[in-house]
Amino acid sequence: MIVGILKEIKSEENRVSMTPAGAEVMVHHGHTVLVEKNAGTGSGFLDEAYTRAGAEIVETPAAIYARADMVMHVKEPLPSEYGLIREGQIVFTYLHLAADEKLTKALVDSKAVCIAYETIQKPDGSLPLLTPMSEVAGRMAIQQGAKYLEMTQGGHGVLLGGVPGVDPGTVVVIGGGVVGTNAAKMACGLGAKVYILDMNLDRLRHLSDIMPANCFPLMSSPATLRKLVREADVVVGAVLVAGAKAPRLVTREMIKTMKRGSVLVDVAIDQGGCFETSHPTTHKDPTFVVDDVVHYCVANMPGAVAKTSTLALTNATLPYAVTLADKGWKKAMQDSREIALGANVIDGEITYKGVAEAFDMPYAGVEKFL
């Protein structure tokens, strides 16, 4: 198979979908790897490293789309790419379609085979290609929350860890999954008082066992949220419904009760966000203020730590990419339910129920194509 590695064009996105080491593995499996010129530069991987690994450097994205059987990105295709995607071509990347109707319709019109990193799912329900970026984003959420609490950044001047004789800051983490757990770990490590909310009692028991004494796992409810956001210095939105639009759990009315200069970090923003006042921002212009509350809603947070993120992402995606290249998408999906669950659009039809429901569009089970 001819596999194309595209340069990211989303604002301030420095990750790349495959390292030179990953390209070498692909070549050893007998595949041709095309890498767009300077695709890895932002992550510290020069074109020469890809060439040494056996890949071919290609000047333009159009040339890669024209030649490749499978194209790989980190972030979703942007409008300038819609017309380049070919019928039957495999598009393997983070798609987050439930938050983007225009992209969904473009991929339906392309009749490509669109496989989303974020909906590949193991039998235990875990999301192996979302996990590494969720770990990065969860840890970053606290770094960003702590930074924007500083008065020069618009915050109300609270040090999350406090100092002897002074109370620490209060962090509320909504969601006890991978993002939430990593955010809570970081906040606890800084010495903050941390509440982590979830609706799964077994998950709360697990968190109670593993988290330090300054972390308090609580059952999530509107009443609990209303109470805690008033006390919070930082609130992290870490709620995920796989492949579907994120639920809006924190309302405008709740935000109006928050302390002036407190900070919201919406890690769910690439799935639509879980705060009513959220809208996507970029690393160049990361925050905005609503009702005197600082909102940080960058949709590609891990892009700011591109080297760590690229290495972590390739560790996770490479085995699936190799399987798709070795077997072709149909045989790979027949042999692996995990990969079949990654199918979001095939031959002009939506094959992931959460995406179809988000836009009230027709749904076709992936089995139809296998």
PDB file of N, CA and C in Angstrom, residues 37-38 50 71 79 113 120 128 181 196 206 224 238 267 274 282 288 292 318 340 343 354 367:
ATOM      1  N   LYS A  37       6.802  17.340   2.549  1.00  0.00           N
ATOM      2  CA  LYS A  37       7.991  18.106   2.920  1.00  0.00           C
ATOM      3  C   LYS A  37       7.757  18.891   4.214  1.00  0.00           C
ATOM      4  N   ASN A  38       8.688  18.752   5.141  1.00  0.00           N
ATOM      5  CA  ASN A  38       8.680  19.450   6.438  1.00  0.00           C
ATOM      6  C   ASN A  38       7.526  19.032   7.354  1.00  0.00           C
ATOM      7  N   TYR A  50      13.377  10.929   7.756  1.00  0.00           N
ATOM      8  CA  TYR A  50      12.398  10.098   7.036  1.00  0.00           C
ATOM      9  C   TYR A  50      13.042   9.426   5.823  1.00  0.00           C
ATOM     10  N   VAL A  71      -4.183   8.018   3.564  1.00  0.00           N
ATOM     11  CA  VAL A  71      -3.536   9.234   4.053  1.00  0.00           C
ATOM     12  C   VAL A  71      -3.742   9.319   5.561  1.00  0.00           C
ATOM     13  N   PRO A  79     -10.968  22.580   5.050  1.00  0.00           N
ATOM     14  CA  PRO A  79     -11.664  22.809   3.772  1.00  0.00           C
ATOM     15  C   PRO A  79     -10.768  22.781   2.533  1.00  0.00           C
ATOM     16  N   VAL A 113     -13.083   6.200   2.678  1.00  0.00           N
ATOM     17  CA  VAL A 113     -13.209   5.348   3.867  1.00  0.00           C
ATOM     18  C   VAL A 113     -12.550   6.099   5.012  1.00  0.00           C
ATOM     19  N   ILE A 120     -11.936   4.107  17.581  1.00  0.00           N
ATOM     20  CA  ILE A 120     -11.392   2.745  17.708  1.00  0.00           C
ATOM     21  C   ILE A 120     -11.471   2.357  19.180  1.00  0.00           C
ATOM     22  N   PRO A 128      -7.948   3.247  22.658  1.00  0.00           N
ATOM     23  CA  PRO A 128      -6.478   3.211  22.687  1.00  0.00           C
ATOM     24  C   PRO A 128      -5.788   4.349  21.948  1.00  0.00           C
ATOM     25  N   THR A 181      -8.542  11.927  35.140  1.00  0.00           N
ATOM     26  CA  THR A 181      -7.609  11.318  36.087  1.00  0.00           C
ATOM     27  C   THR A 181      -6.239  11.974  35.992  1.00  0.00           C
ATOM     28  N   ILE A 196     -12.967  15.440  41.957  1.00  0.00           N
ATOM     29  CA  ILE A 196     -13.141  14.801  40.654  1.00  0.00           C
ATOM     30  C   ILE A 196     -14.516  14.140  40.637  1.00  0.00           C
ATOM     31  N   HIS A 206     -12.584   3.223  42.386  1.00  0.00           N
ATOM     32  CA  HIS A 206     -11.211   3.059  41.899  1.00  0.00           C
ATOM     33  C   HIS A 206     -10.399   4.324  42.158  1.00  0.00           C
ATOM     34  N   THR A 224     -24.465  19.084  42.769  1.00  0.00           N
ATOM     35  CA  THR A 224     -23.058  19.080  43.168  1.00  0.00           C
ATOM     36  C   THR A 224     -22.248  20.053  42.330  1.00  0.00           C
ATOM     37  N   ALA A 238     -13.826  17.484  31.378  1.00  0.00           N
ATOM     38  CA  ALA A 238     -13.139  16.289  30.861  1.00  0.00           C
ATOM     39  C   ALA A 238     -14.145  15.179  30.569  1.00  0.00           C
ATOM     40  N   VAL A 267     -11.501  20.710  27.943  1.00  0.00           N
ATOM     41  CA  VAL A 267     -10.753  19.730  27.151  1.00  0.00           C
ATOM     42  C   VAL A 267     -11.678  19.017  26.164  1.00  0.00           C
ATOM     43  N   CYS A 274     -18.105  21.143  26.987  1.00  0.00           N
ATOM     44  CA  CYS A 274     -19.078  20.786  28.034  1.00  0.00           C
ATOM     45  C   CYS A 274     -19.461  21.979  28.915  1.00  0.00           C
ATOM     46  N   THR A 282      -7.515  28.940  19.708  1.00  0.00           N
ATOM     47  CA  THR A 282      -6.247  28.430  19.182  1.00  0.00           C
ATOM     48  C   THR A 282      -5.120  28.751  20.158  1.00  0.00           C
ATOM     49  N   PHE A 288     -10.710  33.544  26.268  1.00  0.00           N
ATOM     50  CA  PHE A 288     -11.660  34.653  26.213  1.00  0.00           C
ATOM     51  C   PHE A 288     -12.359  34.695  27.568  1.00  0.00           C
ATOM     52  N   ASP A 292     -16.728  37.423  33.570  1.00  0.00           N
ATOM     53  CA  ASP A 292     -15.518  37.574  34.392  1.00  0.00           C
ATOM     54  C   ASP A 292     -14.800  36.257  34.675  1.00  0.00           C
ATOM     55  N   LEU A 318       0.486   3.292  15.309  1.00  0.00           N
ATOM     56  CA  LEU A 318       1.253   2.528  14.325  1.00  0.00           C
ATOM     57  C   LEU A 318       0.752   1.094  14.129  1.00  0.00           C
ATOM     58  N   ALA A 340     -13.151  -1.847  13.130  1.00  0.00           N
ATOM     59  CA  ALA A 340     -14.487  -1.626  12.565  1.00  0.00           C
ATOM     60  C   ALA A 340     -15.210  -0.495  13.288  1.00  0.00           C
ATOM     61  N   ALA A 343     -14.640   3.048  11.966  1.00  0.00           N
ATOM     62  CA  ALA A 343     -15.257   3.511  10.720  1.00  0.00           C
ATOM     63  C   ALA A 343     -16.335   4.548  11.026  1.00  0.00           C
ATOM     64  N   GLY A 354     -23.255   7.781  16.643  1.00  0.00           N
ATOM     65  CA  GLY A 354     -23.184   9.069  17.336  1.00  0.00           C
ATOM     66  C   GLY A 354     -23.060  10.236  16.382  1.00  0.00           C
ATOM     67  N   GLU A 367     -21.313  -3.122   9.158  1.00  0.00           N
ATOM     68  CA  GLU A 367     -21.437  -4.496   8.669  1.00  0.00           C
ATOM     69  C   GLU A 367     -21.918  -4.537   7.210  1.00  0.00           C
TER      70      GLU A 367
END
